[in-house]
XYZ file of C-alpha atoms in Angstrom:
575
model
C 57.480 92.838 125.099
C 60.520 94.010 123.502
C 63.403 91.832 124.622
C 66.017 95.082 123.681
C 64.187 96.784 126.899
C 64.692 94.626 129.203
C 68.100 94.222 128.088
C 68.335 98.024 128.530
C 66.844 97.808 132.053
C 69.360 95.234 133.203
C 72.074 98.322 132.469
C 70.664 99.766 135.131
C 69.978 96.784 137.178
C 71.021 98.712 141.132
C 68.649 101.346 140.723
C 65.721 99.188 138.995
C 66.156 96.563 141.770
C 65.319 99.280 144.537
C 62.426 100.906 142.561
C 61.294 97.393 142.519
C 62.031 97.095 146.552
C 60.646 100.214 147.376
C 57.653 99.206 145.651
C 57.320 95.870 147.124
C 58.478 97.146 150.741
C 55.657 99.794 149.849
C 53.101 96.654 149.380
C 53.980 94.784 152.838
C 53.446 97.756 154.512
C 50.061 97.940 152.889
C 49.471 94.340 154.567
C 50.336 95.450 157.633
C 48.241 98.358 157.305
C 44.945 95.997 156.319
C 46.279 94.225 159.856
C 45.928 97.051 162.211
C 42.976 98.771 160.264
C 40.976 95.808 161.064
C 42.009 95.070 164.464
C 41.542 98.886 165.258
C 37.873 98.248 164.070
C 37.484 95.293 165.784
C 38.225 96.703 169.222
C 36.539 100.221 168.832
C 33.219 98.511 167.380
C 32.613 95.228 168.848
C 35.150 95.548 171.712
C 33.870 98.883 172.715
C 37.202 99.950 173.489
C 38.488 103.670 174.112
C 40.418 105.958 171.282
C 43.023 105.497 174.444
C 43.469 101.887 174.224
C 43.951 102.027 170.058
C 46.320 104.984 170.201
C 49.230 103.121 169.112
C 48.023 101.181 166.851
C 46.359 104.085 165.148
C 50.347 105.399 165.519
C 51.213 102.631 163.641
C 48.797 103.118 161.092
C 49.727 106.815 160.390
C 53.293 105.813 160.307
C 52.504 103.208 158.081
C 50.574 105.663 155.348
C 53.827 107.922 155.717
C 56.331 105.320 154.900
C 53.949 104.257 152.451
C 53.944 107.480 150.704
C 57.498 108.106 151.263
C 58.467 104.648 149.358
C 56.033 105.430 146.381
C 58.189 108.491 145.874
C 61.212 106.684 146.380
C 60.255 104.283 143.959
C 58.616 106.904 141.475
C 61.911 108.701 141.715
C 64.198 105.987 140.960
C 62.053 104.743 138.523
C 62.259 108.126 136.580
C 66.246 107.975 137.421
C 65.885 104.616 135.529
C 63.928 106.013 132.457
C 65.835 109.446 132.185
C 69.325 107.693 132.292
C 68.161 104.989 129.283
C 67.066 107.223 127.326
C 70.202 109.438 127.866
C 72.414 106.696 126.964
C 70.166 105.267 124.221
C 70.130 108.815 122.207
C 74.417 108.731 122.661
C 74.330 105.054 121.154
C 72.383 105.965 118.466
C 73.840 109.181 117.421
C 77.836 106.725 118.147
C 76.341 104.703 115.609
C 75.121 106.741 113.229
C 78.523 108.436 112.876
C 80.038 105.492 112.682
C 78.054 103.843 110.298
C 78.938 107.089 107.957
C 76.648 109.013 105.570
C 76.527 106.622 102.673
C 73.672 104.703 105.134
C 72.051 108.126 105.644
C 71.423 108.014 102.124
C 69.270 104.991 102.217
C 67.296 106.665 105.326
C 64.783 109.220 105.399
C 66.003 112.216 107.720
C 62.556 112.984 109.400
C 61.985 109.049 110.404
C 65.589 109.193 112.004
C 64.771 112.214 113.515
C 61.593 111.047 114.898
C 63.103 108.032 116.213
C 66.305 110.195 118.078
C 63.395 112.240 119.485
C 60.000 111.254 119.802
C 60.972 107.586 119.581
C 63.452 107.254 122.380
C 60.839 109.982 124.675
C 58.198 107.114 123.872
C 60.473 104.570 126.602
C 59.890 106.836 129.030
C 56.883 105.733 130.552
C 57.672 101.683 129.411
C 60.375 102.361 132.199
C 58.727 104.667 134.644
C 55.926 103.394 135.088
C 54.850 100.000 132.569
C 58.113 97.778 134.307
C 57.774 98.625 137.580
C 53.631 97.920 137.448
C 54.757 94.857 135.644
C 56.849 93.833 138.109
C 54.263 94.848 141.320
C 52.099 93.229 139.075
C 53.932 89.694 139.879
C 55.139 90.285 143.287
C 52.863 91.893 145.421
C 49.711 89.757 144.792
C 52.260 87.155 145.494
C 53.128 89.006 149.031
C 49.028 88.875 149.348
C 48.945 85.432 148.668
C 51.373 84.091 151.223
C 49.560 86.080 154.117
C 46.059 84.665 153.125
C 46.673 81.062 152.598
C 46.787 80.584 156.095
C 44.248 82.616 156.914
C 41.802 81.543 154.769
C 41.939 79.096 152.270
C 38.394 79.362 150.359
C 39.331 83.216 149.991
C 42.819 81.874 149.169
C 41.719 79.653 146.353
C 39.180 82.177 144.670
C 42.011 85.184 144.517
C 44.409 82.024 143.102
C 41.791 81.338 140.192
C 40.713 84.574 139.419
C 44.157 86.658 139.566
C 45.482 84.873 136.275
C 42.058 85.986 134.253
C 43.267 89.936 134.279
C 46.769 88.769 132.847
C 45.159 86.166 130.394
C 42.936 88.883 129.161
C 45.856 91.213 128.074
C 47.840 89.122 126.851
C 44.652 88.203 124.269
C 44.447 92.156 123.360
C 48.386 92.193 123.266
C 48.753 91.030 119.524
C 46.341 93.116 118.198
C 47.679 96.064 120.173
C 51.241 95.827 119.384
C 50.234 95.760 115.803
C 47.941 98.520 115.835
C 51.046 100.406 117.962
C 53.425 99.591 115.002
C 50.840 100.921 112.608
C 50.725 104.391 114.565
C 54.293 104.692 115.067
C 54.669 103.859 111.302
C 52.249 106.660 110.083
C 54.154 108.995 112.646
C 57.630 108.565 111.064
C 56.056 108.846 107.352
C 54.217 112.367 108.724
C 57.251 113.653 110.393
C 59.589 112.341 107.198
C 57.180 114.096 104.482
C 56.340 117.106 106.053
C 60.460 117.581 106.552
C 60.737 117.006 103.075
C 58.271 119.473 102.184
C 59.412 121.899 104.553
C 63.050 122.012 102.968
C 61.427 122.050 99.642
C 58.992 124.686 99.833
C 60.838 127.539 97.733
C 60.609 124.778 94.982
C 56.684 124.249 95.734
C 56.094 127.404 95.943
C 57.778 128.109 92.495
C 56.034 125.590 90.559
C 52.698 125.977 92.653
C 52.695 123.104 94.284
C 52.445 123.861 97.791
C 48.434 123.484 98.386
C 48.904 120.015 96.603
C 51.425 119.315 99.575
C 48.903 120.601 101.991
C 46.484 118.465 101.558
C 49.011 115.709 100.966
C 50.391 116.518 104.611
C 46.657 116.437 105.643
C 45.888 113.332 104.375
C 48.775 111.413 106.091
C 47.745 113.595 109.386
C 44.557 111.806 109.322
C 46.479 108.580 108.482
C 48.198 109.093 111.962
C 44.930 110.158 113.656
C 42.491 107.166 112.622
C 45.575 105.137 113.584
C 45.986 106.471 116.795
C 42.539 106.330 117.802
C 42.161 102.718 117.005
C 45.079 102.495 119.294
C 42.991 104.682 121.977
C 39.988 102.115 121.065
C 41.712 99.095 121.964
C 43.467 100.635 125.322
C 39.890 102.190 126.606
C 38.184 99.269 125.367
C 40.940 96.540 127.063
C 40.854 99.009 130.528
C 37.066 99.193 130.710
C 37.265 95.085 130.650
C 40.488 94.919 133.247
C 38.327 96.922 135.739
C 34.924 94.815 135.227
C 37.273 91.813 135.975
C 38.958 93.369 138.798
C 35.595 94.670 140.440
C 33.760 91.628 139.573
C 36.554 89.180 141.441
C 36.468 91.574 144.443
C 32.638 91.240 144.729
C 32.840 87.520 144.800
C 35.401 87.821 147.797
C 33.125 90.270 149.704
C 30.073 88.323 148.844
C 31.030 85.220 149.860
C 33.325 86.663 153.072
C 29.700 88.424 153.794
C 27.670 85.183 153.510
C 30.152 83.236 156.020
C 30.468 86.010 158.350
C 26.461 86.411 158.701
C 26.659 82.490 159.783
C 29.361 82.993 161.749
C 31.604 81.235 159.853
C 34.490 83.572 159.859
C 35.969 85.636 162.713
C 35.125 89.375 162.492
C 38.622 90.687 162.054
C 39.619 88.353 159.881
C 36.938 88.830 157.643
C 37.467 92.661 158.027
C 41.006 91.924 156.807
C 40.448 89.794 153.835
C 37.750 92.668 152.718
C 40.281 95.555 152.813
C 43.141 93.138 151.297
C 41.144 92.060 148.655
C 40.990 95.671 146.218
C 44.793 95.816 146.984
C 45.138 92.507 145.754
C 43.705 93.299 142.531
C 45.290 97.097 142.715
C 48.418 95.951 140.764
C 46.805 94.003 138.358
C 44.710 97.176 137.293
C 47.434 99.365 137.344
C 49.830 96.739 134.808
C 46.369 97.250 132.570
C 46.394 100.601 132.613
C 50.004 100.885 131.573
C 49.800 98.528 129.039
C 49.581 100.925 126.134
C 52.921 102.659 127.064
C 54.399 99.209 127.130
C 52.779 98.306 123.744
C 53.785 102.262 122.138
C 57.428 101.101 123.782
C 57.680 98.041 121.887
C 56.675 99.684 118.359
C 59.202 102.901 119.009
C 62.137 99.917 119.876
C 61.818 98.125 117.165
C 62.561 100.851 115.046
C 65.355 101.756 117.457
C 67.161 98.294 117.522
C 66.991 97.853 113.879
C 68.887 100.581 113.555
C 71.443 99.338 116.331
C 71.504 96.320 114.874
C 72.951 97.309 111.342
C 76.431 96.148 110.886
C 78.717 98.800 111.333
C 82.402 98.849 109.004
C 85.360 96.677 110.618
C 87.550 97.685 112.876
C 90.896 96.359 112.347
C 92.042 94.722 115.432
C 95.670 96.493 115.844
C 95.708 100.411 114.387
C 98.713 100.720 112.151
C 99.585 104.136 111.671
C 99.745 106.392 108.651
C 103.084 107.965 107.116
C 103.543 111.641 107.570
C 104.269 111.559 103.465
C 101.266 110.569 101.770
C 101.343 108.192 98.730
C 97.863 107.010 97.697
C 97.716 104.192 95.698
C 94.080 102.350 94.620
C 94.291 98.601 93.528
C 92.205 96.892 91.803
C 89.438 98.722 94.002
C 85.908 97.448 93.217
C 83.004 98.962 94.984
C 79.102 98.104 93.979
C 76.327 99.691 96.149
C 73.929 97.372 97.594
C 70.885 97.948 95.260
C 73.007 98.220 91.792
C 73.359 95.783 89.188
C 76.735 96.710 87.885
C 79.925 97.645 90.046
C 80.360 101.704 90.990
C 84.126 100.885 90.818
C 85.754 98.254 89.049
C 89.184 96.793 89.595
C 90.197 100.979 89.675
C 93.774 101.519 89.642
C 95.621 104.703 89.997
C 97.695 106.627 92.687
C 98.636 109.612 93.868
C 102.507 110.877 94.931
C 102.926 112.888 97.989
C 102.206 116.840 96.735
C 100.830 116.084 93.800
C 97.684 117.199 92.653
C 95.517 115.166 90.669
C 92.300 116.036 89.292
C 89.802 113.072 88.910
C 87.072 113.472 85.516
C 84.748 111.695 83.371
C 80.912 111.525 83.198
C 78.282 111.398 85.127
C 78.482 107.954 86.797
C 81.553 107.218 85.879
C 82.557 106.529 89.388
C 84.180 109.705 90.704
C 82.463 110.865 93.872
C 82.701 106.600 95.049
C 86.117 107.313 94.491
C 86.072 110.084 96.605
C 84.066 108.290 99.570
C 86.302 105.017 99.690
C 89.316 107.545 100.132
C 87.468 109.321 102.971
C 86.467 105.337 104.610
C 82.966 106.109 104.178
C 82.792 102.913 102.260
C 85.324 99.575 102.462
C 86.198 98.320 99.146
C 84.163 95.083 98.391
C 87.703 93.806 96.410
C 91.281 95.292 95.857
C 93.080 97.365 98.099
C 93.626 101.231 98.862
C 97.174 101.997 100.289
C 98.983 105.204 102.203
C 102.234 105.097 102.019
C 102.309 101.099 101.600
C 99.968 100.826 104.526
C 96.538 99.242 103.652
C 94.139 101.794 104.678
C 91.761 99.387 105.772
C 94.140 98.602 108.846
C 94.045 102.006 110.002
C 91.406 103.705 112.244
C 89.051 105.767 110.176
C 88.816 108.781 112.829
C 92.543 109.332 112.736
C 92.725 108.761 109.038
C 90.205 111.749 108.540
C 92.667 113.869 110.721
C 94.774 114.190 107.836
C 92.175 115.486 105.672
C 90.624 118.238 104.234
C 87.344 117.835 102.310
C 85.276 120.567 100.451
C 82.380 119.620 98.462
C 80.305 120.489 95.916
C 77.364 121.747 98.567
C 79.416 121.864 101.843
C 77.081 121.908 105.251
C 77.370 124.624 107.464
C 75.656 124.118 110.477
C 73.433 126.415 112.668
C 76.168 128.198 114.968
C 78.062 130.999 114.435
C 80.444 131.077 110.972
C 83.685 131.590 113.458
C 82.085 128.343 114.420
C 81.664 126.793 111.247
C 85.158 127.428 110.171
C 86.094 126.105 113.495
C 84.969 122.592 112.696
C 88.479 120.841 112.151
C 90.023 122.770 115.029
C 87.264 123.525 117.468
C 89.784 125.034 120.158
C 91.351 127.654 117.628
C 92.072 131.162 118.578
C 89.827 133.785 116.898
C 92.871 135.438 115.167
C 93.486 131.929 113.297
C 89.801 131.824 112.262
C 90.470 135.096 110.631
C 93.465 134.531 109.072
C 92.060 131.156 106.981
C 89.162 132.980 105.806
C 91.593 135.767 104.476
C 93.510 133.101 102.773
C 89.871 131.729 101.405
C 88.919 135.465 100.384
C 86.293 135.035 102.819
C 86.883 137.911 105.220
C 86.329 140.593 103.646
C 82.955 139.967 102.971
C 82.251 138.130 106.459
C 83.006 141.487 108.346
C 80.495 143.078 106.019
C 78.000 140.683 108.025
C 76.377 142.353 110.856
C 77.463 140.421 113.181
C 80.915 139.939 111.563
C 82.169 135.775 112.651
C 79.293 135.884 115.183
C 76.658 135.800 112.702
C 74.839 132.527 112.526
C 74.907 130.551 109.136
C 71.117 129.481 109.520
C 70.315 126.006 108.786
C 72.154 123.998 106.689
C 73.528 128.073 105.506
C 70.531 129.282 103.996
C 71.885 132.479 104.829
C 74.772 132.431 102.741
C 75.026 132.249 99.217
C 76.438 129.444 97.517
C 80.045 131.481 96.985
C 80.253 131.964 100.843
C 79.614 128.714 101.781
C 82.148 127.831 99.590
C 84.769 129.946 100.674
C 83.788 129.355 104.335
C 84.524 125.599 103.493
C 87.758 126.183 102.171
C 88.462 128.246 105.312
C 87.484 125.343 107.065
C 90.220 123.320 105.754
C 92.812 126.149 105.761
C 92.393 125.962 109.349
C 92.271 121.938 109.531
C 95.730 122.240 107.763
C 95.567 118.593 106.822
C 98.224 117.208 104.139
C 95.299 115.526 101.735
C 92.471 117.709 100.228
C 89.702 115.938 98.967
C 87.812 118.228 96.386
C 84.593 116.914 94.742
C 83.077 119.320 92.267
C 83.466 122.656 94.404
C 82.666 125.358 91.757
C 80.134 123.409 90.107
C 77.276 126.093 90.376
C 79.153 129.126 90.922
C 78.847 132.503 88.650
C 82.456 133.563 87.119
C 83.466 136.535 89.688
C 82.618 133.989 92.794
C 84.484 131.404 91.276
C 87.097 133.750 90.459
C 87.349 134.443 94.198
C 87.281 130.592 95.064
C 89.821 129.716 92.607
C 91.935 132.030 94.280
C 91.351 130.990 97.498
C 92.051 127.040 96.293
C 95.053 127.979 94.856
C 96.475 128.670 97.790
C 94.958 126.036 100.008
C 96.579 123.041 97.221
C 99.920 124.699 97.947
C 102.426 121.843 99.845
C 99.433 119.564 100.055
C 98.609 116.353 98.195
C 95.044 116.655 96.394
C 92.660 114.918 94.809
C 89.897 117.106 92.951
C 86.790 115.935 91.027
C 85.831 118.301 89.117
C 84.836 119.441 85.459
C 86.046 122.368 85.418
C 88.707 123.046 82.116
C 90.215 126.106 84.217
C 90.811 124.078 87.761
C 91.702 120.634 85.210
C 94.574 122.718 83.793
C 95.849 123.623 87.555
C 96.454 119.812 88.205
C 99.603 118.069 87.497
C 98.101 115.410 86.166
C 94.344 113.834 84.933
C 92.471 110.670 85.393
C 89.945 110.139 83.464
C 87.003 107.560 84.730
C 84.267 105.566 82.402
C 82.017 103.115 83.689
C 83.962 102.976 86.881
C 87.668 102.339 85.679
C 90.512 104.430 84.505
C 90.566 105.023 80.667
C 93.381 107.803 80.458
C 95.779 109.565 82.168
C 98.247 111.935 81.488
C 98.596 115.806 81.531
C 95.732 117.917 79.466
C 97.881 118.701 76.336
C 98.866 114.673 76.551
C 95.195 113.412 76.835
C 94.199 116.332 74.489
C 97.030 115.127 72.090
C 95.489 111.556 72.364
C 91.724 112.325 70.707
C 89.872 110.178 73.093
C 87.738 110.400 76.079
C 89.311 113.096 77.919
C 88.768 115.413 74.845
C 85.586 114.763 73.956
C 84.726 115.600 77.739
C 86.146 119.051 77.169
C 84.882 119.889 73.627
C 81.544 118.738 75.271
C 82.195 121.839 78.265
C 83.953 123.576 76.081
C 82.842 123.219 72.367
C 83.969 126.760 71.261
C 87.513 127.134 72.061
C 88.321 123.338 70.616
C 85.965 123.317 67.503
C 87.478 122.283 64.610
């Protein structure tokens, strides 16, 4: 069993603890059913007494069955409470840490195994709570509760429900191994189906195109039957493992009766005692059989949390233990910053130097590789600098909270994400409680209005998912209504008009010109028209700064910087 669960049960330790009572209180009343059933028998059948003379404790019984019933519900119900609130909590946690452990660890992941495990994953606790803990724990207690009361009753009937109660648990803890593996397995090929067939889902105009998609299809079917032969070894082992629970339940029950029988024909047993220990017994065993049949929710548990915890468990970026806060004027200054992702040989940044006045805008170039968009994310504290130091103002970023550090800015990249709401919404994103009239007036300063009232739905029209409905212009120039709106003093621009025809980049550029107006920016880009806007140029290779300067300096200079643009632009500055 998955240690993390119980952990996660002791969270809710009150309302565990009285499906647990309920349950328990739910068992004595069974044995004090078994006592009045027997004694009611006794007297009508051998006694010869009158329905009169048993009315009450035929009363008793029937109130007995009701507060039976009405614990089981109260225990079903709390158990539920239990399961439902977990889960509730367990999704928030994960989704916390997610965010906080910032996309660069997304990019490692696989979005359809995260998604399975938010979803399907988390829904797979639900019975491991509901119903596999509390049987577990009924399991333990009541046969206990059993015990006690037959000891002194009887103590050969004692000693044979003493040997052969441990034989059920013995048994499953023998097909345990080999069902938690085979669980693993399943939940394994589950995560790789729901993973691929995500993948080929937001890939399928590209399939399509190169006629691919059939070759997918069968693909898809092949891992389908992956998770299918896996499951139904997992179905083998749990019909397999409950047909030999109940042959070991039914066969220990027959040995009580049969050997309760053989003393009671020789008189060796009184009548209602015997009666007693015959109606006790299948209860005794009742438990037992029901912690068997809910061991495969325990086991599918156990594989989904493992899963789950790991991805608790990774380290999340430090905290610094007293939040200094950042300057209103923003000077950005990188020292010695080295940065090397966890699976590269070589350093993404090293020992980068540069910075940044407050209103100045800087545009950030080189090649592919060269370090720029790592740039970008240590600015935005999606990574921590392995070495060297990034400053604001003279305050180490690092010492700063990262949520109130991305208050003060703006970021627009190369593919922003819209999600699936409404654009009003979209643009919205930085300033969720802004008035309708101030959603307008960024897009007009974005040149995104005109053609967003052209929409049917004008701001109400949704963007689709991930704005598949959009063009790439209009996401752009939603994105840069965004951050009109946010009105934060940095912009972060990485690569914005990369893909975009003239006339929409005409439109964006006009839109970014005003949004760098009073504001400090830093834009990647490689783009001669938007490098010419910026007051000054720094040009990366192999992670480090090479040049610097404005574009007729670096131009002036014959090195890397103009190479770069006679490579973009090799017409205009031939010769």
């Amino acid at each position: 069993m998955n240690t993390h669960l119980l952990t996660e049960a002791r969270r809710m330790r009150l309302t565990f603890m009285a499906t647990i009572a309920l349950s328990v209180t739910g068992g004595i009343c069974l044995i004090a059913q078994a006592f009045a059933l027997s004694r009611i028998i006794r007297q009508v059948f051998l006694d010869h007494a009158a329905l009169e003379e048993v009315s009450g404790l035929l009363l008793i019984v029937g109130l007995l069955v009701t507060l039976r019933a009405l614990l089981g519900w109260g225990a079903h119900r709390t158990a539920s409470e239990v399961a439902i609130r977990v889960k509730a909590d367990l999704r928030k946690r994960l989704l916390v840490h997610l965010a906080a452990l910032g996309p660069t660890y997304l990019l490692g992941e696989r979005t359809g195994e995260l998604v399975t495990t938010a979803t399907t994953g988390i829904d797979a606790l639900d019975p491991f709570f509901r119903d596999y803990l509390p049987a577990l724990f009924n399991a333990l207690l009541i046969p206990l509760a059993i015990l006690l009361v037959v000891f002194p009753l009887d103590a050969l009937t004692f000693i044979i429900l003493l040997i052969t109660a441990p034989l059920i648990p013995a048994f499953m803890m023998l097909i345990g191994m080999a069902a938690g593996a085979l669980a693993r397995q399943q939940y394994a090929r589950l995560s790789h189906l729901s993973a691929h067939f995500l993948d080929v889902t937001q890939g399928l105009a590209t399939l399509k195109l190169f006629n691919r998609s059939r070759y997918q299809i069968t693909t898809i079917a092949h891992i389908s039957d992956d998770f299918r032969s896996a499951t139904m070894r997992v179905l083998r082992v749990a019909f397999v493992s409950a047909f030999a629970l109940e042959m070991l339940a039914t066969l220990s029950v027959a040995i009580v009766a049969v050997e309760i029988g053989l003393r009671l024909l020789h008189g060796g047993i009184p009548f209602e005692q015997a009666l007693f220990l015959l109606v006790i017994a299948p209860e005794f065993y009742q438990p037992l059989r029901t912690l068997g049949a809910k061991f495969h929710a325990g086991t599918e548990a156990s594989a989904a949390a493992e899963r789950l915890f790991a991805v608790l468990a990774m380290p999340l970026p430090p905290r610094p233990a007293r939040a200094v806060p950042i300057p209103d004027r923003l000077h950005l200054r990188f020292d010695n910053v080295t940065y090397r992702y966890p699976d590269s040989a070589r350093p993404a940044v090293d020992q980068l130097s540069f910075e940044i006045h407050p209103g100045e805008h800087v545009a950030l170039v080189g090649e592919s590789g060269s370090g720029k968009s790592t740039t970008a994310a240590l600015l935005l504290r999606f990574l921590a600098p392995d070495s060297g130091q990034i400053t604001v103002s003279g305050v180490d970023l690092a010492q700063a909270i990262a949520d109130q550090w991305r208050t003060r800015i703006a970021w627009v990249s190369q593919s922003p994400h819209l999600f699936q709401t409404t654009i009003a919404d979209n643009i919205r994103l930085g300033r969720p409680a802004a008035p309708l009239e101030d959603v307008m007036e960024a897009a007009r300063l974005a040149e995104a209005h005109e053609f967003i009232q052209a929409l049917p739905q004008g701001y109400d029209t949704p963007c689709g998912e991930r704005g598949l409905r959009l063009s790439g212009g209009q996401a752009q120039r939603i994105a840069i209504a965004r951050a009109f709106l946010t009105d934060a003093p940095l912009l972060v621009l990485d690569e914005m008009t990369a893909f975009l025809d003239p006339q929409t980049e005409a439109a964006v550029q006009s839109g970014l010109r005003r949004l760098l107006q009073g504001r400090t920016a830093l834009v990647i880009t490689h783009r001669l028209h938007t490098i010419m806007q910026m007051d000054r140029i720094i040009v990366l290779h192999a992670g480090r700064v090479v040049e610097e300067g404005t574009h007729s300096q670096l131009m002036n200079q014959a090195g890397r910087y103009r190479a770069l643009v006679e490579v973009f632009d090799p017409v205009t500055h031939a010769g």
